[in-house]
Amino acid sequence: ILPLKTIDEVSEDVEKWAQQKKEELEVLRKNEAFRKEFLLNLSHELKTPIFAVQGYIHTLLDGALEDPQVNRMFLKNATKNIDRLCRLLDDLDEISKLESGEMTINPETFVIQDLTRDVFDTLSLKAGTKDIKFSIKKGCEAPLHVLADKEKIRQVLINLVDNSIKYGKASGHTVASFYNMDGKRVLVEISDDGIGMMEDHLPRVFERFYRTDKARSRDIGGTGLGLAIVKHIMEAHHQTINVRSKPDIGSTFGFTLDSGKE
Ligand code: ADP
């Protein structure tokens, strides 16, 4: 037989229960608002390129087709928008996998500098179009082993280095640095000397579809999902990512990785 509770104890229990329900309701409300905002953003993101393609096709059919120069330019712009749409669908695919918890992390040991050099190679053509140079910071060349999902970390590096090109200035520099933190973790930093960001944007750049300049991001082919994907991958690794930035000076994105050592 349970000992009887005093009235004070019972009313304390009731209050605790009510508080817990209130908090649960708050979480549900937040999730609901989040979902609504996501759908609103998504439909906007999908409409923008679709309407643009529709506009080009209509104008071509309305007579622009006769002018070979205009013709070519319109088709090029239409393709650019379709490409962006495809990238958006790919990113959405990735993000929904990450969010549904379907993502599994397959850790392996690898040298982080080697993977970064691979990513630099992959993006060297794109960097070349803006004459941006890639390098590994002096003193950071000694190989550091990390234990992580190599393909997912490749994706993180691709997204960060790609942003350093998109938001970098012509003839700029993207520099990767690597530090052994406490023997247990490695810090990776990707820095650029590009357009940078104002401080009030920094806490929000990892949110889906958040951009400091929507028009510029769209124009250069951004989906607004790259950093949200990066954040998810880091969370799945139980590691952190953060950003420092100053307008017109540049940005540094830093994330940690497990060194695999106890
Ligand atoms: P996007 O596809 O728009 O690049 P991201 O999620 O990758 O989306 O980045 C979100 C926003 O953060 C970008 O639109 C841009 O405003 C800002 N941003 C990201 N990386 C950088 C950078 N290296 N320099 C300046 N701004 C950046």
PDB file of C-alpha atoms and ligand atoms in Angstrom:
ATOM      1  CA  ILE A   1       0.000   0.000   0.000  1.00  0.00           C
ATOM      2  CA  LEU A   2       1.339   3.387  -0.995  1.00  0.00           C
ATOM      3  CA  PRO A   3       1.578   5.968   1.742  1.00  0.00           C
ATOM      4  CA  LEU A   4      -1.061   8.684   1.278  1.00  0.00           C
ATOM      5  CA  LYS A   5       0.211  12.002   0.006  1.00  0.00           C
ATOM      6  CA  THR A   6      -0.556  15.280   1.709  1.00  0.00           C
ATOM      7  CA  ILE A   7      -2.716  17.828  -0.107  1.00  0.00           C
ATOM      8  CA  ASP A   8       0.365  19.975  -0.670  1.00  0.00           C
ATOM      9  CA  GLU A   9       2.224  17.065  -2.277  1.00  0.00           C
ATOM     10  CA  VAL A  10      -0.743  16.235  -4.515  1.00  0.00           C
ATOM     11  CA  SER A  11      -1.125  19.817  -5.646  1.00  0.00           C
ATOM     12  CA  GLU A  12       2.616  19.962  -6.363  1.00  0.00           C
ATOM     13  CA  ASP A  13       2.261  16.821  -8.514  1.00  0.00           C
ATOM     14  CA  VAL A  14      -0.669  18.347 -10.395  1.00  0.00           C
ATOM     15  CA  GLU A  15       1.266  21.531 -11.022  1.00  0.00           C
ATOM     16  CA  LYS A  16       4.265  19.575 -12.302  1.00  0.00           C
ATOM     17  CA  TRP A  17       2.011  17.539 -14.595  1.00  0.00           C
ATOM     18  CA  ALA A  18       0.337  20.714 -15.929  1.00  0.00           C
ATOM     19  CA  GLN A  19       3.728  22.342 -16.512  1.00  0.00           C
ATOM     20  CA  GLN A  20       4.942  19.271 -18.405  1.00  0.00           C
ATOM     21  CA  LYS A  21       1.850  19.273 -20.636  1.00  0.00           C
ATOM     22  CA  LYS A  22       2.279  22.992 -21.262  1.00  0.00           C
ATOM     23  CA  GLU A  23       5.853  22.396 -22.393  1.00  0.00           C
ATOM     24  CA  GLU A  24       4.804  19.507 -24.641  1.00  0.00           C
ATOM     25  CA  LEU A  25       2.135  21.687 -26.218  1.00  0.00           C
ATOM     26  CA  GLU A  26       4.705  24.421 -26.789  1.00  0.00           C
ATOM     27  CA  VAL A  27       7.001  21.966 -28.612  1.00  0.00           C
ATOM     28  CA  LEU A  28       4.082  20.762 -30.781  1.00  0.00           C
ATOM     29  CA  ARG A  29       3.123  24.350 -31.601  1.00  0.00           C
ATOM     30  CA  LYS A  30       6.708  25.186 -32.524  1.00  0.00           C
ATOM     31  CA  ASN A  31       6.976  22.097 -34.760  1.00  0.00           C
ATOM     32  CA  GLU A  32       3.728  22.988 -36.443  1.00  0.00           C
ATOM     33  CA  ALA A  33       4.850  26.572 -37.064  1.00  0.00           C
ATOM     34  CA  PHE A  34       8.177  25.258 -38.333  1.00  0.00           C
ATOM     35  CA  ARG A  35       6.458  22.890 -40.771  1.00  0.00           C
ATOM     36  CA  LYS A  36       4.154  25.625 -42.042  1.00  0.00           C
ATOM     37  CA  GLU A  37       7.055  27.993 -42.586  1.00  0.00           C
ATOM     38  CA  PHE A  38       9.043  25.267 -44.326  1.00  0.00           C
ATOM     39  CA  LEU A  39       6.199  24.505 -46.750  1.00  0.00           C
ATOM     40  CA  LEU A  40       5.681  28.197 -47.454  1.00  0.00           C
ATOM     41  CA  ASN A  41       9.400  28.651 -48.134  1.00  0.00           C
ATOM     42  CA  LEU A  42       9.541  25.511 -50.221  1.00  0.00           C
ATOM     43  CA  SER A  43       6.664  26.453 -52.467  1.00  0.00           C
ATOM     44  CA  HIS A  44       8.263  29.858 -52.959  1.00  0.00           C
ATOM     45  CA  GLU A  45      11.629  28.286 -53.784  1.00  0.00           C
ATOM     46  CA  LEU A  46      10.005  25.940 -56.308  1.00  0.00           C
ATOM     47  CA  LYS A  47       7.874  28.631 -57.894  1.00  0.00           C
ATOM     48  CA  THR A  48      10.742  31.024 -58.563  1.00  0.00           C
ATOM     49  CA  PRO A  49      12.640  28.880 -61.098  1.00  0.00           C
ATOM     50  CA  ILE A  50       9.480  27.345 -62.573  1.00  0.00           C
ATOM     51  CA  PHE A  51       7.923  30.758 -63.255  1.00  0.00           C
ATOM     52  CA  ALA A  52      11.208  31.977 -64.728  1.00  0.00           C
ATOM     53  CA  VAL A  53      11.327  29.032 -67.168  1.00  0.00           C
ATOM     54  CA  GLN A  54       7.659  29.590 -67.995  1.00  0.00           C
ATOM     55  CA  GLY A  55       8.391  33.263 -68.692  1.00  0.00           C
ATOM     56  CA  TYR A  56      11.270  32.463 -71.059  1.00  0.00           C
ATOM     57  CA  ILE A  57       9.214  29.886 -72.977  1.00  0.00           C
ATOM     58  CA  HIS A  58       6.229  32.217 -73.319  1.00  0.00           C
ATOM     59  CA  THR A  59       8.407  35.047 -74.583  1.00  0.00           C
ATOM     60  CA  LEU A  60      10.077  32.731 -77.076  1.00  0.00           C
ATOM     61  CA  LEU A  61       6.708  31.514 -78.337  1.00  0.00           C
ATOM     62  CA  ASP A  62       5.464  35.096 -78.526  1.00  0.00           C
ATOM     63  CA  GLY A  63       8.065  35.943 -81.154  1.00  0.00           C
ATOM     64  CA  ALA A  64      11.510  36.014 -79.546  1.00  0.00           C
ATOM     65  CA  LEU A  65      12.146  32.647 -81.215  1.00  0.00           C
ATOM     66  CA  GLU A  66      12.827  34.495 -84.480  1.00  0.00           C
ATOM     67  CA  ASP A  67      15.885  36.242 -83.024  1.00  0.00           C
ATOM     68  CA  PRO A  68      18.718  33.683 -82.740  1.00  0.00           C
ATOM     69  CA  GLN A  69      20.669  35.732 -80.199  1.00  0.00           C
ATOM     70  CA  VAL A  70      17.769  36.328 -77.823  1.00  0.00           C
ATOM     71  CA  ASN A  71      16.718  32.770 -78.430  1.00  0.00           C
ATOM     72  CA  ARG A  72      20.028  31.398 -77.200  1.00  0.00           C
ATOM     73  CA  MET A  73      20.195  33.637 -74.175  1.00  0.00           C
ATOM     74  CA  PHE A  74      16.647  32.719 -73.089  1.00  0.00           C
ATOM     75  CA  LEU A  75      17.315  29.007 -73.458  1.00  0.00           C
ATOM     76  CA  LYS A  76      20.529  29.393 -71.446  1.00  0.00           C
ATOM     77  CA  ASN A  77      18.669  31.195 -68.666  1.00  0.00           C
ATOM     78  CA  ALA A  78      15.911  28.590 -68.712  1.00  0.00           C
ATOM     79  CA  THR A  79      18.515  25.830 -68.337  1.00  0.00           C
ATOM     80  CA  LYS A  80      20.139  27.689 -65.447  1.00  0.00           C
ATOM     81  CA  ASN A  81      16.802  27.719 -63.649  1.00  0.00           C
ATOM     82  CA  ILE A  82      16.149  24.034 -64.344  1.00  0.00           C
ATOM     83  CA  ASP A  83      19.629  23.231 -62.981  1.00  0.00           C
ATOM     84  CA  ARG A  84      18.809  25.111 -59.809  1.00  0.00           C
ATOM     85  CA  LEU A  85      15.540  23.255 -59.501  1.00  0.00           C
ATOM     86  CA  CYS A  86      17.404  19.944 -59.791  1.00  0.00           C
ATOM     87  CA  ARG A  87      19.892  21.026 -57.131  1.00  0.00           C
ATOM     88  CA  LEU A  88      17.031  22.060 -54.889  1.00  0.00           C
ATOM     89  CA  LEU A  89      15.362  18.649 -55.288  1.00  0.00           C
ATOM     90  CA  ASP A  90      18.668  16.871 -54.562  1.00  0.00           C
ATOM     91  CA  ASP A  91      19.209  18.977 -51.442  1.00  0.00           C
ATOM     92  CA  LEU A  92      15.625  18.391 -50.309  1.00  0.00           C
ATOM     93  CA  ASP A  93      16.103  14.683 -50.749  1.00  0.00           C
ATOM     94  CA  GLU A  94      19.234  14.819 -48.641  1.00  0.00           C
ATOM     95  CA  ILE A  95      17.664  16.955 -45.937  1.00  0.00           C
ATOM     96  CA  SER A  96      14.551  14.809 -45.618  1.00  0.00           C
ATOM     97  CA  LYS A  97      16.734  11.719 -45.250  1.00  0.00           C
ATOM     98  CA  LEU A  98      18.766  13.473 -42.579  1.00  0.00           C
ATOM     99  CA  GLU A  99      15.675  14.702 -40.735  1.00  0.00           C
ATOM    100  CA  SER A 100      13.772  11.445 -40.815  1.00  0.00           C
ATOM    101  CA  GLY A 101      16.677   9.854 -38.979  1.00  0.00           C
ATOM    102  CA  GLU A 102      17.264   7.539 -41.931  1.00  0.00           C
ATOM    103  CA  MET A 103      20.855   8.650 -42.078  1.00  0.00           C
ATOM    104  CA  THR A 104      23.327   6.164 -40.726  1.00  0.00           C
ATOM    105  CA  ILE A 105      26.846   7.199 -39.862  1.00  0.00           C
ATOM    106  CA  ASN A 106      29.509   4.775 -41.033  1.00  0.00           C
ATOM    107  CA  PRO A 107      32.679   5.891 -39.297  1.00  0.00           C
ATOM    108  CA  GLU A 108      36.104   5.110 -40.689  1.00  0.00           C
ATOM    109  CA  THR A 109      39.555   6.488 -39.983  1.00  0.00           C
ATOM    110  CA  PHE A 110      41.031   8.833 -42.583  1.00  0.00           C
ATOM    111  CA  VAL A 111      43.385  11.800 -42.885  1.00  0.00           C
ATOM    112  CA  ILE A 112      41.339  14.985 -42.989  1.00  0.00           C
ATOM    113  CA  GLN A 113      43.910  16.927 -45.047  1.00  0.00           C
ATOM    114  CA  ASP A 114      43.748  14.260 -47.809  1.00  0.00           C
ATOM    115  CA  LEU A 115      39.966  14.515 -48.011  1.00  0.00           C
ATOM    116  CA  THR A 116      40.198  18.322 -48.108  1.00  0.00           C
ATOM    117  CA  ARG A 117      42.720  18.161 -50.981  1.00  0.00           C
ATOM    118  CA  ASP A 118      40.269  15.872 -52.833  1.00  0.00           C
ATOM    119  CA  VAL A 119      37.499  18.423 -52.338  1.00  0.00           C
ATOM    120  CA  PHE A 120      39.809  21.224 -53.510  1.00  0.00           C
ATOM    121  CA  ASP A 121      40.475  19.170 -56.685  1.00  0.00           C
ATOM    122  CA  THR A 122      36.755  18.602 -57.257  1.00  0.00           C
ATOM    123  CA  LEU A 123      36.024  22.324 -57.025  1.00  0.00           C
ATOM    124  CA  SER A 124      39.180  23.678 -58.682  1.00  0.00           C
ATOM    125  CA  LEU A 125      37.500  24.367 -62.033  1.00  0.00           C
ATOM    126  CA  LYS A 126      34.735  26.358 -60.387  1.00  0.00           C
ATOM    127  CA  ALA A 127      37.287  28.270 -58.276  1.00  0.00           C
ATOM    128  CA  GLY A 128      39.275  28.983 -61.440  1.00  0.00           C
ATOM    129  CA  THR A 129      36.362  30.867 -62.972  1.00  0.00           C
ATOM    130  CA  LYS A 130      36.793  33.486 -60.203  1.00  0.00           C
ATOM    131  CA  ASP A 131      40.543  33.034 -59.931  1.00  0.00           C
ATOM    132  CA  ILE A 132      40.180  31.876 -56.331  1.00  0.00           C
ATOM    133  CA  LYS A 133      43.167  30.011 -54.870  1.00  0.00           C
ATOM    134  CA  PHE A 134      42.889  27.086 -52.459  1.00  0.00           C
ATOM    135  CA  SER A 135      45.497  26.301 -49.846  1.00  0.00           C
ATOM    136  CA  ILE A 136      46.179  24.517 -46.600  1.00  0.00           C
ATOM    137  CA  LYS A 137      47.407  26.886 -43.895  1.00  0.00           C
ATOM    138  CA  LYS A 138      51.130  26.746 -43.224  1.00  0.00           C
ATOM    139  CA  GLY A 139      51.860  24.612 -40.173  1.00  0.00           C
ATOM    140  CA  CYS A 140      48.650  22.613 -40.599  1.00  0.00           C
ATOM    141  CA  GLU A 141      50.021  20.030 -43.043  1.00  0.00           C
ATOM    142  CA  ALA A 142      50.973  17.300 -40.519  1.00  0.00           C
ATOM    143  CA  PRO A 143      48.402  14.539 -41.201  1.00  0.00           C
ATOM    144  CA  LEU A 144      45.588  14.398 -38.654  1.00  0.00           C
ATOM    145  CA  HIS A 145      43.506  11.232 -38.439  1.00  0.00           C
ATOM    146  CA  VAL A 146      39.787  11.501 -37.776  1.00  0.00           C
ATOM    147  CA  LEU A 147      37.088   8.928 -37.158  1.00  0.00           C
ATOM    148  CA  ALA A 148      33.961   9.934 -39.083  1.00  0.00           C
ATOM    149  CA  ASP A 149      31.718   9.112 -42.030  1.00  0.00           C
ATOM    150  CA  LYS A 150      34.074  10.067 -44.847  1.00  0.00           C
ATOM    151  CA  GLU A 151      31.427  10.629 -47.539  1.00  0.00           C
ATOM    152  CA  LYS A 152      29.303  12.787 -45.238  1.00  0.00           C
ATOM    153  CA  ILE A 153      32.334  14.871 -44.231  1.00  0.00           C
ATOM    154  CA  ARG A 154      33.190  15.182 -47.929  1.00  0.00           C
ATOM    155  CA  GLN A 155      29.692  16.670 -48.364  1.00  0.00           C
ATOM    156  CA  VAL A 156      30.326  19.102 -45.477  1.00  0.00           C
ATOM    157  CA  LEU A 157      33.628  20.225 -47.018  1.00  0.00           C
ATOM    158  CA  ILE A 158      32.099  20.513 -50.491  1.00  0.00           C
ATOM    159  CA  ASN A 159      29.278  22.724 -49.185  1.00  0.00           C
ATOM    160  CA  LEU A 160      31.656  24.971 -47.209  1.00  0.00           C
ATOM    161  CA  VAL A 161      34.306  25.285 -49.925  1.00  0.00           C
ATOM    162  CA  ASP A 162      31.603  25.815 -52.569  1.00  0.00           C
ATOM    163  CA  ASN A 163      30.184  28.673 -50.453  1.00  0.00           C
ATOM    164  CA  SER A 164      33.672  30.159 -50.111  1.00  0.00           C
ATOM    165  CA  ILE A 165      33.719  30.376 -53.917  1.00  0.00           C
ATOM    166  CA  LYS A 166      30.126  31.607 -54.300  1.00  0.00           C
ATOM    167  CA  TYR A 167      30.560  34.327 -51.673  1.00  0.00           C
ATOM    168  CA  GLY A 168      34.254  34.879 -52.328  1.00  0.00           C
ATOM    169  CA  LYS A 169      35.714  37.827 -54.182  1.00  0.00           C
ATOM    170  CA  ALA A 170      37.486  37.475 -57.511  1.00  0.00           C
ATOM    171  CA  SER A 171      41.175  36.559 -57.003  1.00  0.00           C
ATOM    172  CA  GLY A 172      40.423  35.632 -53.397  1.00  0.00           C
ATOM    173  CA  HIS A 173      41.695  32.829 -51.174  1.00  0.00           C
ATOM    174  CA  THR A 174      40.112  29.845 -49.481  1.00  0.00           C
ATOM    175  CA  VAL A 175      42.278  28.485 -46.702  1.00  0.00           C
ATOM    176  CA  ALA A 176      41.778  25.246 -44.761  1.00  0.00           C
ATOM    177  CA  SER A 177      43.294  24.881 -41.279  1.00  0.00           C
ATOM    178  CA  PHE A 178      43.461  21.839 -39.027  1.00  0.00           C
ATOM    179  CA  TYR A 179      44.157  21.744 -35.304  1.00  0.00           C
ATOM    180  CA  ASN A 180      44.534  18.958 -32.807  1.00  0.00           C
ATOM    181  CA  MET A 181      42.331  20.224 -29.960  1.00  0.00           C
ATOM    182  CA  ASP A 182      42.791  18.037 -26.903  1.00  0.00           C
ATOM    183  CA  GLY A 183      44.005  14.820 -28.451  1.00  0.00           C
ATOM    184  CA  LYS A 184      40.385  13.683 -28.692  1.00  0.00           C
ATOM    185  CA  ARG A 185      39.109  16.122 -31.265  1.00  0.00           C
ATOM    186  CA  VAL A 186      40.291  17.847 -34.397  1.00  0.00           C
ATOM    187  CA  LEU A 187      39.143  21.332 -35.406  1.00  0.00           C
ATOM    188  CA  VAL A 188      38.734  22.000 -39.136  1.00  0.00           C
ATOM    189  CA  GLU A 189      38.351  25.576 -40.392  1.00  0.00           C
ATOM    190  CA  ILE A 190      37.466  26.801 -43.867  1.00  0.00           C
ATOM    191  CA  SER A 191      38.179  30.523 -44.257  1.00  0.00           C
ATOM    192  CA  ASP A 192      37.610  32.918 -47.109  1.00  0.00           C
ATOM    193  CA  ASP A 193      38.305  36.590 -47.730  1.00  0.00           C
ATOM    194  CA  GLY A 194      34.975  37.143 -49.433  1.00  0.00           C
ATOM    195  CA  ILE A 195      31.909  39.310 -48.860  1.00  0.00           C
ATOM    196  CA  GLY A 196      31.394  38.128 -45.257  1.00  0.00           C
ATOM    197  CA  MET A 197      28.231  38.584 -43.235  1.00  0.00           C
ATOM    198  CA  MET A 198      26.867  40.994 -40.642  1.00  0.00           C
ATOM    199  CA  GLU A 199      26.808  39.674 -37.106  1.00  0.00           C
ATOM    200  CA  ASP A 200      23.011  39.511 -36.789  1.00  0.00           C
ATOM    201  CA  HIS A 201      22.830  36.941 -39.617  1.00  0.00           C
ATOM    202  CA  LEU A 202      25.292  34.526 -38.040  1.00  0.00           C
ATOM    203  CA  PRO A 203      22.973  32.674 -35.620  1.00  0.00           C
ATOM    204  CA  ARG A 204      20.531  31.984 -38.469  1.00  0.00           C
ATOM    205  CA  VAL A 205      22.663  30.890 -41.441  1.00  0.00           C
ATOM    206  CA  PHE A 206      22.287  27.203 -40.568  1.00  0.00           C
ATOM    207  CA  GLU A 207      18.471  27.411 -40.862  1.00  0.00           C
ATOM    208  CA  ARG A 208      16.817  25.983 -43.954  1.00  0.00           C
ATOM    209  CA  PHE A 209      16.367  28.612 -46.686  1.00  0.00           C
ATOM    210  CA  TYR A 210      17.956  31.394 -44.626  1.00  0.00           C
ATOM    211  CA  ARG A 211      20.096  33.681 -46.773  1.00  0.00           C
ATOM    212  CA  THR A 212      21.617  37.061 -46.077  1.00  0.00           C
ATOM    213  CA  ASP A 213      20.735  38.115 -49.614  1.00  0.00           C
ATOM    214  CA  LYS A 214      18.089  35.992 -51.310  1.00  0.00           C
ATOM    215  CA  ALA A 215      18.471  37.518 -54.774  1.00  0.00           C
ATOM    216  CA  ARG A 216      22.249  37.103 -54.786  1.00  0.00           C
ATOM    217  CA  SER A 217      22.079  33.514 -53.495  1.00  0.00           C
ATOM    218  CA  ARG A 218      19.516  32.520 -56.146  1.00  0.00           C
ATOM    219  CA  ASP A 219      21.404  34.282 -58.866  1.00  0.00           C
ATOM    220  CA  ILE A 220      24.571  32.321 -58.103  1.00  0.00           C
ATOM    221  CA  GLY A 221      22.635  29.081 -57.965  1.00  0.00           C
ATOM    222  CA  GLY A 222      22.197  28.643 -54.201  1.00  0.00           C
ATOM    223  CA  THR A 223      19.387  26.543 -52.741  1.00  0.00           C
ATOM    224  CA  GLY A 224      19.550  27.902 -49.190  1.00  0.00           C
ATOM    225  CA  LEU A 225      19.913  24.347 -47.874  1.00  0.00           C
ATOM    226  CA  GLY A 226      23.676  23.793 -47.985  1.00  0.00           C
ATOM    227  CA  LEU A 227      24.461  24.908 -44.443  1.00  0.00           C
ATOM    228  CA  ALA A 228      21.337  23.210 -43.022  1.00  0.00           C
ATOM    229  CA  ILE A 229      22.668  19.934 -44.477  1.00  0.00           C
ATOM    230  CA  VAL A 230      26.108  20.634 -42.989  1.00  0.00           C
ATOM    231  CA  LYS A 231      24.581  21.268 -39.561  1.00  0.00           C
ATOM    232  CA  HIS A 232      22.575  18.024 -39.685  1.00  0.00           C
ATOM    233  CA  ILE A 233      25.652  15.998 -40.613  1.00  0.00           C
ATOM    234  CA  MET A 234      27.635  17.533 -37.759  1.00  0.00           C
ATOM    235  CA  GLU A 235      24.816  16.851 -35.286  1.00  0.00           C
ATOM    236  CA  ALA A 236      24.625  13.229 -36.434  1.00  0.00           C
ATOM    237  CA  HIS A 237      28.352  13.005 -35.611  1.00  0.00           C
ATOM    238  CA  HIS A 238      27.712  14.640 -32.186  1.00  0.00           C
ATOM    239  CA  GLN A 239      30.110  17.383 -33.195  1.00  0.00           C
ATOM    240  CA  THR A 240      29.768  21.157 -33.460  1.00  0.00           C
ATOM    241  CA  ILE A 241      29.937  23.731 -36.219  1.00  0.00           C
ATOM    242  CA  ASN A 242      30.132  27.491 -35.900  1.00  0.00           C
ATOM    243  CA  VAL A 243      30.899  30.573 -37.923  1.00  0.00           C
ATOM    244  CA  ARG A 244      32.787  33.851 -37.520  1.00  0.00           C
ATOM    245  CA  SER A 245      32.419  36.535 -40.141  1.00  0.00           C
ATOM    246  CA  LYS A 246      32.869  40.231 -40.874  1.00  0.00           C
ATOM    247  CA  PRO A 247      31.364  42.091 -43.819  1.00  0.00           C
ATOM    248  CA  ASP A 248      33.954  42.686 -46.573  1.00  0.00           C
ATOM    249  CA  ILE A 249      36.645  40.851 -44.596  1.00  0.00           C
ATOM    250  CA  GLY A 250      35.486  37.244 -44.907  1.00  0.00           C
ATOM    251  CA  SER A 251      34.082  34.218 -43.133  1.00  0.00           C
ATOM    252  CA  THR A 252      35.436  31.231 -41.244  1.00  0.00           C
ATOM    253  CA  PHE A 253      33.386  28.097 -40.699  1.00  0.00           C
ATOM    254  CA  GLY A 254      34.823  25.745 -38.073  1.00  0.00           C
ATOM    255  CA  PHE A 255      33.738  22.233 -37.179  1.00  0.00           C
ATOM    256  CA  THR A 256      35.056  19.523 -34.893  1.00  0.00           C
ATOM    257  CA  LEU A 257      35.678  15.850 -35.588  1.00  0.00           C
ATOM    258  CA  ASP A 258      36.468  12.873 -33.398  1.00  0.00           C
ATOM    259  CA  SER A 259      40.144  11.898 -33.598  1.00  0.00           C
ATOM    260  CA  GLY A 260      39.230   8.320 -32.688  1.00  0.00           C
ATOM    261  CA  LYS A 261      41.611   8.445 -29.710  1.00  0.00           C
ATOM    262  CA  GLU A 262      40.353   7.877 -26.164  1.00  0.00           C
TER     263      GLU A 262
HETATM  264  P1  ADP B   1      23.006  29.022 -50.344  1.00  0.00           P
HETATM  265  O1  ADP B   1      22.559  27.945 -51.234  1.00  0.00           O
HETATM  266  O2  ADP B   1      22.139  30.252 -50.407  1.00  0.00           O
HETATM  267  O3  ADP B   1      24.464  29.319 -50.473  1.00  0.00           O
HETATM  268  P2  ADP B   1      23.654  27.976 -47.683  1.00  0.00           P
HETATM  269  O4  ADP B   1      22.769  27.257 -46.721  1.00  0.00           O
HETATM  270  O5  ADP B   1      24.859  27.271 -48.168  1.00  0.00           O
HETATM  271  O6  ADP B   1      22.711  28.441 -48.867  1.00  0.00           O
HETATM  272  O7  ADP B   1      24.110  29.340 -47.009  1.00  0.00           O
HETATM  273  C1  ADP B   1      23.121  30.172 -46.401  1.00  0.00           C
HETATM  274  C2  ADP B   1      23.507  31.645 -46.523  1.00  0.00           C
HETATM  275  O8  ADP B   1      24.642  31.919 -45.712  1.00  0.00           O
HETATM  276  C3  ADP B   1      23.907  32.066 -47.936  1.00  0.00           C
HETATM  277  O9  ADP B   1      22.794  32.403 -48.719  1.00  0.00           O
HETATM  278  C4  ADP B   1      24.791  33.265 -47.641  1.00  0.00           C
HETATM  279  O10 ADP B   1      23.984  34.419 -47.423  1.00  0.00           O
HETATM  280  C5  ADP B   1      25.459  32.907 -46.318  1.00  0.00           C
HETATM  281  N1  ADP B   1      26.813  32.336 -46.515  1.00  0.00           N
HETATM  282  C6  ADP B   1      27.150  31.020 -46.500  1.00  0.00           C
HETATM  283  N2  ADP B   1      28.485  30.848 -46.651  1.00  0.00           N
HETATM  284  C7  ADP B   1      29.013  32.093 -46.766  1.00  0.00           C
HETATM  285  C8  ADP B   1      30.345  32.600 -46.949  1.00  0.00           C
HETATM  286  N3  ADP B   1      31.411  31.793 -47.029  1.00  0.00           N
HETATM  287  N4  ADP B   1      30.496  33.953 -47.018  1.00  0.00           N
HETATM  288  C9  ADP B   1      29.430  34.788 -46.912  1.00  0.00           C
HETATM  289  N5  ADP B   1      28.161  34.378 -46.754  1.00  0.00           N
HETATM  290  C10 ADP B   1      27.943  33.038 -46.675  1.00  0.00           C
END
